[in-house]
CSV table of C-alpha atoms and ligand atoms in Angstrom, one decimal:
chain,number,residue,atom,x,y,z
A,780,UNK,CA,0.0,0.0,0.0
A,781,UNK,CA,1.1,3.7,-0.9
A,782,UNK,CA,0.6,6.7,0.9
A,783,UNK,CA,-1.2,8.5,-2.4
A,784,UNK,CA,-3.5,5.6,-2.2
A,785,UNK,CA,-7.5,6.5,-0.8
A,786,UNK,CA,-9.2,6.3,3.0
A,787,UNK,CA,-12.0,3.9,2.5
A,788,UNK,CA,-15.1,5.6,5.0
A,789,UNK,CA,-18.6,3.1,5.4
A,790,UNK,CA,-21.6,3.4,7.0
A,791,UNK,CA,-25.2,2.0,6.4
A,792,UNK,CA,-26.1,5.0,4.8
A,793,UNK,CA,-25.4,9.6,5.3
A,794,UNK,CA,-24.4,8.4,8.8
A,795,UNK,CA,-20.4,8.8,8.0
A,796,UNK,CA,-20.7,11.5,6.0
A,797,UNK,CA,-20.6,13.3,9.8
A,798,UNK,CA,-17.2,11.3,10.1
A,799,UNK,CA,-15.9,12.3,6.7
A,800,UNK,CA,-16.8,16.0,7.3
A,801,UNK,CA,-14.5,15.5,10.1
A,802,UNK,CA,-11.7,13.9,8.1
A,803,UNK,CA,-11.7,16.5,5.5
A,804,UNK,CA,-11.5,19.0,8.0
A,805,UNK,CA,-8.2,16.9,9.8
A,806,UNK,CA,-7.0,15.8,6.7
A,807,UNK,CA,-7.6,18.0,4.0
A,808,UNK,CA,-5.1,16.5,1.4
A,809,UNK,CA,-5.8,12.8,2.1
A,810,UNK,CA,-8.0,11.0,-1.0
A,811,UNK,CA,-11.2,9.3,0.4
A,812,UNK,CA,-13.8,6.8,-0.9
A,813,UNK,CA,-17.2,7.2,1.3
A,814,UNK,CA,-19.7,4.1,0.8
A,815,UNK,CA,-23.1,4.4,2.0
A,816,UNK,CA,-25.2,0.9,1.9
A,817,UNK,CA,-28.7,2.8,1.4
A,818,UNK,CA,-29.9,-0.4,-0.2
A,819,UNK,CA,-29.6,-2.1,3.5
A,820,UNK,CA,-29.7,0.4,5.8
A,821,UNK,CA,-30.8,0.7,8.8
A,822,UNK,CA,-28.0,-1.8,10.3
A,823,UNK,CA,-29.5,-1.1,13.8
A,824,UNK,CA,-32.3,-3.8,13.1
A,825,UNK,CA,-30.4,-6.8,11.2
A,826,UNK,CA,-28.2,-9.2,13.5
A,827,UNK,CA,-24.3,-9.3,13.6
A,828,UNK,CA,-24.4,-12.1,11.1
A,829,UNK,CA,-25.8,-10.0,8.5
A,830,UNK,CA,-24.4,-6.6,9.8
A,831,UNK,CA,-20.9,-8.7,9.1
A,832,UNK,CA,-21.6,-9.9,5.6
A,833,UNK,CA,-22.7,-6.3,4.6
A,834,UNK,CA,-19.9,-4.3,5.9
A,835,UNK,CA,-17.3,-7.3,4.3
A,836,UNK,CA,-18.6,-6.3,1.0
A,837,UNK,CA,-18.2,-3.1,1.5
A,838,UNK,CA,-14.5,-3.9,2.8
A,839,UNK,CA,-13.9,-5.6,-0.1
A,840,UNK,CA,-15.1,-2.8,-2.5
A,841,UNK,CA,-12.9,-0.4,-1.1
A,842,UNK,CA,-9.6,-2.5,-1.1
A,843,UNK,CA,-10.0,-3.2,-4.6
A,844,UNK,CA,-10.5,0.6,-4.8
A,845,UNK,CA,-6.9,0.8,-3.4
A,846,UNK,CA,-8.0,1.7,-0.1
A,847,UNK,CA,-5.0,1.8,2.3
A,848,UNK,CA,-7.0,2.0,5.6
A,849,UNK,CA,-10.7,1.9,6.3
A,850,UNK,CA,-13.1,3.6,8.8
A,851,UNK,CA,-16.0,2.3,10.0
A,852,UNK,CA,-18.0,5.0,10.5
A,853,UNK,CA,-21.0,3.8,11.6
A,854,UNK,CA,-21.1,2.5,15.9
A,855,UNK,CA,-23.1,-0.6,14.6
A,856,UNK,CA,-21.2,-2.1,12.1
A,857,UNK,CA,-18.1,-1.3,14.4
A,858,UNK,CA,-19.5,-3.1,17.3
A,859,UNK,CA,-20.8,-6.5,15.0
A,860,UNK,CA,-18.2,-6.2,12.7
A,861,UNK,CA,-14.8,-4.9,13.2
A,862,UNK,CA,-13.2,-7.6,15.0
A,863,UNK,CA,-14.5,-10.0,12.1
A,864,UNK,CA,-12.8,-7.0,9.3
A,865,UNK,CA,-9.6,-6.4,11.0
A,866,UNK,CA,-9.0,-10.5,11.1
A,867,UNK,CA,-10.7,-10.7,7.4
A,868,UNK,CA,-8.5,-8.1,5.7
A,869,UNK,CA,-4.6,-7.0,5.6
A,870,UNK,CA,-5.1,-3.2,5.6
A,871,UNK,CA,-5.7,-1.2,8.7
A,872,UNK,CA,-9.5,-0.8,9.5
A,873,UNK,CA,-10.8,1.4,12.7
A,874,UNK,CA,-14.0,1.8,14.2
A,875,UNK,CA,-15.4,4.8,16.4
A,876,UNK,CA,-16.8,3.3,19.4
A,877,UNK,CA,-13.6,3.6,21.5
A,878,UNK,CA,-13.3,7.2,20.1
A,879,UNK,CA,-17.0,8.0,21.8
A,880,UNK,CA,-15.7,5.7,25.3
A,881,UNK,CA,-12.4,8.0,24.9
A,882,UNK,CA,-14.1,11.6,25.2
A,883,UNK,CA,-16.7,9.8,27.9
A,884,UNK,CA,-13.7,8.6,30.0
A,885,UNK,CA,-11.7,12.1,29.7
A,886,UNK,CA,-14.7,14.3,30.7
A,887,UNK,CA,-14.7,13.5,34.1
A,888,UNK,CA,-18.5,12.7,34.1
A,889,UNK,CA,-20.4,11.2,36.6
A,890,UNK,CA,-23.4,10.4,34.6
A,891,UNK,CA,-23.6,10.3,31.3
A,892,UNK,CA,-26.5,8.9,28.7
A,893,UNK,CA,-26.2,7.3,25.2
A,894,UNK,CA,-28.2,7.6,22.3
A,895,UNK,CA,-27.7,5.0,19.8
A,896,UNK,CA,-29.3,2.7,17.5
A,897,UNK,CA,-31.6,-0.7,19.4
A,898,UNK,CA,-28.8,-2.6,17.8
A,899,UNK,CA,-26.2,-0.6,19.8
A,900,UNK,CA,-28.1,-0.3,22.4
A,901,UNK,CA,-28.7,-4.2,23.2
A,902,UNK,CA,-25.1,-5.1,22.7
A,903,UNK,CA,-24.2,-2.7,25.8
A,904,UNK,CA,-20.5,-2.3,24.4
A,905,UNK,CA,-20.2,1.2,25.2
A,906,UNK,CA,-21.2,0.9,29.0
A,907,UNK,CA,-19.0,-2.5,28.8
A,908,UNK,CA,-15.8,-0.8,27.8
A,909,UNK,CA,-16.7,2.5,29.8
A,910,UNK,CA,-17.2,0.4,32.9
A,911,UNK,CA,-13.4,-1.8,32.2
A,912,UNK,CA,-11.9,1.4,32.6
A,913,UNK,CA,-14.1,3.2,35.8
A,914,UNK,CA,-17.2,1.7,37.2
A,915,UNK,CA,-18.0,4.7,39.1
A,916,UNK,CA,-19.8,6.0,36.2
A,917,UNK,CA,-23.6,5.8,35.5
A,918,UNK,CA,-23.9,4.9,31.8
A,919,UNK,CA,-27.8,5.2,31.1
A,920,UNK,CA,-28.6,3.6,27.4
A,921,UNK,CA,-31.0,4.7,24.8
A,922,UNK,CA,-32.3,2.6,21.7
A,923,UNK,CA,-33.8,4.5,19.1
A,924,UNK,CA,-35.3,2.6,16.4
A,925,UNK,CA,-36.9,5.1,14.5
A,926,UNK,CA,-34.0,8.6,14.6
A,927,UNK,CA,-31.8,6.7,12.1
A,928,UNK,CA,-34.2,6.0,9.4
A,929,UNK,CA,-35.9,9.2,10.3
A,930,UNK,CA,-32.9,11.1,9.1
A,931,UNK,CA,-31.8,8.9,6.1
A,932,UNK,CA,-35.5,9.4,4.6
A,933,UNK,CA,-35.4,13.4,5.6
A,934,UNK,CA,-35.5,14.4,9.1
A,935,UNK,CA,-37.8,17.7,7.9
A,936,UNK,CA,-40.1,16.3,6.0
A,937,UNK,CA,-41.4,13.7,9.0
A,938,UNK,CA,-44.6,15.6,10.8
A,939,UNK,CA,-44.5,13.8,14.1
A,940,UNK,CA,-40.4,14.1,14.6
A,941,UNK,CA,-40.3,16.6,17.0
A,942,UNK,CA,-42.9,14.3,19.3
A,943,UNK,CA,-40.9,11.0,18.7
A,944,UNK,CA,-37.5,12.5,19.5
A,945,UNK,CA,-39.3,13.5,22.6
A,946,UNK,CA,-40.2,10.5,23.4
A,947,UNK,CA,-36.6,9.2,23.6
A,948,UNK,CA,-35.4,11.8,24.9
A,949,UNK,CA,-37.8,11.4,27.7
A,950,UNK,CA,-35.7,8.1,28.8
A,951,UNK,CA,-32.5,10.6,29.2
A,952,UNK,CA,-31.4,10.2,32.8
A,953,UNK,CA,-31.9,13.8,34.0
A,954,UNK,CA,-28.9,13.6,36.0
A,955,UNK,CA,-27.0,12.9,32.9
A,956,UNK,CA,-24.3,15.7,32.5
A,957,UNK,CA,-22.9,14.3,28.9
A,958,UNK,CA,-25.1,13.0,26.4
A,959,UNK,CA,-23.1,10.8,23.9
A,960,UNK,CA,-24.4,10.6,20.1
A,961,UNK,CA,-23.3,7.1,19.8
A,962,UNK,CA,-25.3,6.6,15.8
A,963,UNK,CA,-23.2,8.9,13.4
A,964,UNK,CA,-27.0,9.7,11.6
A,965,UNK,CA,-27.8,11.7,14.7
A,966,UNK,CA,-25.4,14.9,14.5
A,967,UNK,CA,-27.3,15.5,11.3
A,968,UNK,CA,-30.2,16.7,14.0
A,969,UNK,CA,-27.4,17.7,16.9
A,970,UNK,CA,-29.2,21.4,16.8
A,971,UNK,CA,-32.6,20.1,17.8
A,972,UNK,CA,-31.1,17.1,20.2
A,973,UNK,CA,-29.5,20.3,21.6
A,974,UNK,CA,-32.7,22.3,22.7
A,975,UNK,CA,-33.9,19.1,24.4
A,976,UNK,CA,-30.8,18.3,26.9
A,977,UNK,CA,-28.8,20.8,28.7
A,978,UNK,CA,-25.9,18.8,29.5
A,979,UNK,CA,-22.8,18.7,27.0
A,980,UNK,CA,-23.1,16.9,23.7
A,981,UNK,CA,-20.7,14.8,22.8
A,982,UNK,CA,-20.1,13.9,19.2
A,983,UNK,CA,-17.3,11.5,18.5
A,984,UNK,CA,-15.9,11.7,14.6
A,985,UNK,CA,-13.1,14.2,15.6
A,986,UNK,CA,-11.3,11.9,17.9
A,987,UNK,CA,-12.3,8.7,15.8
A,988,UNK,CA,-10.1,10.9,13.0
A,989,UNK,CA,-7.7,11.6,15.4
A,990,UNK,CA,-7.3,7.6,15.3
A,991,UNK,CA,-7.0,7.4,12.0
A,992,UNK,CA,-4.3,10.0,11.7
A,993,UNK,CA,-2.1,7.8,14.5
A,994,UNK,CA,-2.7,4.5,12.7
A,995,UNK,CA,-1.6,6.7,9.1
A,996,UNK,CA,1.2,7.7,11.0
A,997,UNK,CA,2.1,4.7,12.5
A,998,UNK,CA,2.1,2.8,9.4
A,999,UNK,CA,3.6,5.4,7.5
A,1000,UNK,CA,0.5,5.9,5.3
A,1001,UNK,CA,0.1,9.6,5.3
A,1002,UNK,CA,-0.5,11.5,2.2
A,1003,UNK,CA,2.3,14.2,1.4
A,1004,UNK,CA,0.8,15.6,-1.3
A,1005,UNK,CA,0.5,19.3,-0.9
A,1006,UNK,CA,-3.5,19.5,-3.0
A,1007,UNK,CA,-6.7,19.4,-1.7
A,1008,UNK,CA,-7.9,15.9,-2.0
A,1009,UNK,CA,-10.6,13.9,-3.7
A,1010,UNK,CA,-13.8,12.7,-2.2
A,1011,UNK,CA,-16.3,9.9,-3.9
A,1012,UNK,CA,-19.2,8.8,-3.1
A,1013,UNK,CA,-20.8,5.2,-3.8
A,1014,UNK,CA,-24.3,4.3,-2.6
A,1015,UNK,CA,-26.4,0.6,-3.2
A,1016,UNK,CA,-29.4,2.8,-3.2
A,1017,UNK,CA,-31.2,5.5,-4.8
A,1018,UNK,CA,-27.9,8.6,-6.0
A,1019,UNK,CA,-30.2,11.4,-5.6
A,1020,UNK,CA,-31.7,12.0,-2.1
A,1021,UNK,CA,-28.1,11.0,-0.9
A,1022,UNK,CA,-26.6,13.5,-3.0
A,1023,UNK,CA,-29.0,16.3,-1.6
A,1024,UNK,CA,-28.7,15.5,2.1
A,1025,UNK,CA,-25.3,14.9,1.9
A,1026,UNK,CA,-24.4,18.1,0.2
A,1027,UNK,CA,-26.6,19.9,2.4
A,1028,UNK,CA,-24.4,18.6,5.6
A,1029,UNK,CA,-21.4,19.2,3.9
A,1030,UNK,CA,-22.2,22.8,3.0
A,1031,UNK,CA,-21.0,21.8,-0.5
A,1032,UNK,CA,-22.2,21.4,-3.8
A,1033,UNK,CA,-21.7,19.3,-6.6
A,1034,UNK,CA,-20.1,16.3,-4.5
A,1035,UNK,CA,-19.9,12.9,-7.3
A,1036,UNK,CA,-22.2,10.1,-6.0
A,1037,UNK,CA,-22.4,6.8,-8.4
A,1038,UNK,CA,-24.6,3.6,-7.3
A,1039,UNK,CA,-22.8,0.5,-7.1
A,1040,UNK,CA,-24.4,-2.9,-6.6
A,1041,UNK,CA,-22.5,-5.1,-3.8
B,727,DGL,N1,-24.9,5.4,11.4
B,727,DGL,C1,-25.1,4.1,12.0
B,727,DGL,C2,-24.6,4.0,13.4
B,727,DGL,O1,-23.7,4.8,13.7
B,727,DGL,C3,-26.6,3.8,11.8
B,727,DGL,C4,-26.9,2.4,11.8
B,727,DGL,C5,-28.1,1.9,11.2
B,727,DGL,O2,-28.1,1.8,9.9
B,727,DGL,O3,-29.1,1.6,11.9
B,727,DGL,O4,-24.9,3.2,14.2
């Protein structure tokens, strides 16, 4: 592998597009190839079998794409899948969960609540790897199966999402003093999670970057070319409505989407 060769960035679907907007901001003259899997999103609902198969052929994609590390920006494909990847494939492959624990752990908190998809939720690796490190702190969990799919269809253009992100937010310990956006879908709607918690907000893409910057370095991967780098896009499912909410996130126009079939 060369270091002019690509960062390979997954997620189900726009989730890691909140990741990438981080990476371009980190690593501005790095190449990147961002694959959504619209087709078979959300990941939140399927079991780690299938969660595993998906993200694979995703994996795959990108290494034949020259890929020379790979994020998995999405919390659950990195907590059903990553082990399985990083045994599966010879290129370096990181996922954010430990990036979300990291900022948790550092913050000094108390208390602290997690929103994250049912998926997520049920697997309880967050409060696991939080709890390894100091059980002192109350780690309150919070599935949400509808936010994900919510946002990936429009988050405007659903009539009753003001009531249902209520309703979750209604299981928010009130003692919580950190509120961890454990889905990367869900900074898309950080502004109006915002005006429903007052604690701090902790998004975690620019320390899962920060990882990826260390493993670049590490291995010697990191692009020293002085020019802006190149960003594609690949979805399984429809180009357009990707292209739109992506662009919209990114504050940028024209991005290139194409749909592949995995
Ligand atoms: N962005 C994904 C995550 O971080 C959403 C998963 C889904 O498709 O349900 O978990």
């Amino acid at each position: 592998m060369v270091k002019s060769c690509s960062i390979g960035v997954l997620d189900s679907g726009l989730g890691g597009v909140s990741v990438l907007k981080s990476l371009i901001k980190l690593m501005p003259n790095e190449d990147i190839i961002y694959v959504g899997d619209t087709k078979n999103i959300p990941y939140g609902g399927r079991t780690k079998e299938e969660i595993r198969k998906l993200a694979l052929r995703i994996v795959e994609f990108l290494i034949l794409n020259k890929c020379k590390m790979i994020v998995v920006a999405c919390n659950t494909a990195s907590i059903a899948a990553l082990d399985y990847l990083q045994e599966n494939c010879n290129i370096p492959i990181v996922g954010i969960i430990d990036a979300g624990v990291e900022i948790v752990l550092e913050g000094g908190y108390k208390e602290v609540s997690i929103l994250c998809t049912p998926f997520t939720a049920k697997s309880g690796d967050h409060k696991k790897k939080i709890h390894k490190k100091d059980k002192k702190i109350k780690v309150n969990v919070v599935g949400c199966e509808l936010l994900c799919p919510m946002i990936e269809k429009g988050w405007e253009t659903i009539k009753n999402r003001d009531d249902i992100l209520d309703e979750y937010m209604s299981h928010v310990s009130k003692d919580s003093e950190a509120l961890l956006l454990a889905c990367t879908h869900y900074p898309f709607i950080k502004d109006e999670i915002g005006k429903k918690f007052s604690g701090e907000i902790i998004v975690p893409s620019d320390e899962c970057v920060r990882e990826v910057y260390r493993t670049l370095r590490e291995n010697n991967l990191l692009n020293e070319k002085k020019k802006k780098g190149t960003v594609e896009f690949y979805v399984t499912g429809e180009v357009d409505s990707f292209k739109e909410k992506a662009e919209k996130f990114l504050k940028q126009k024209n991005i290139n989407v194409y749909k592949i079939d995995l």
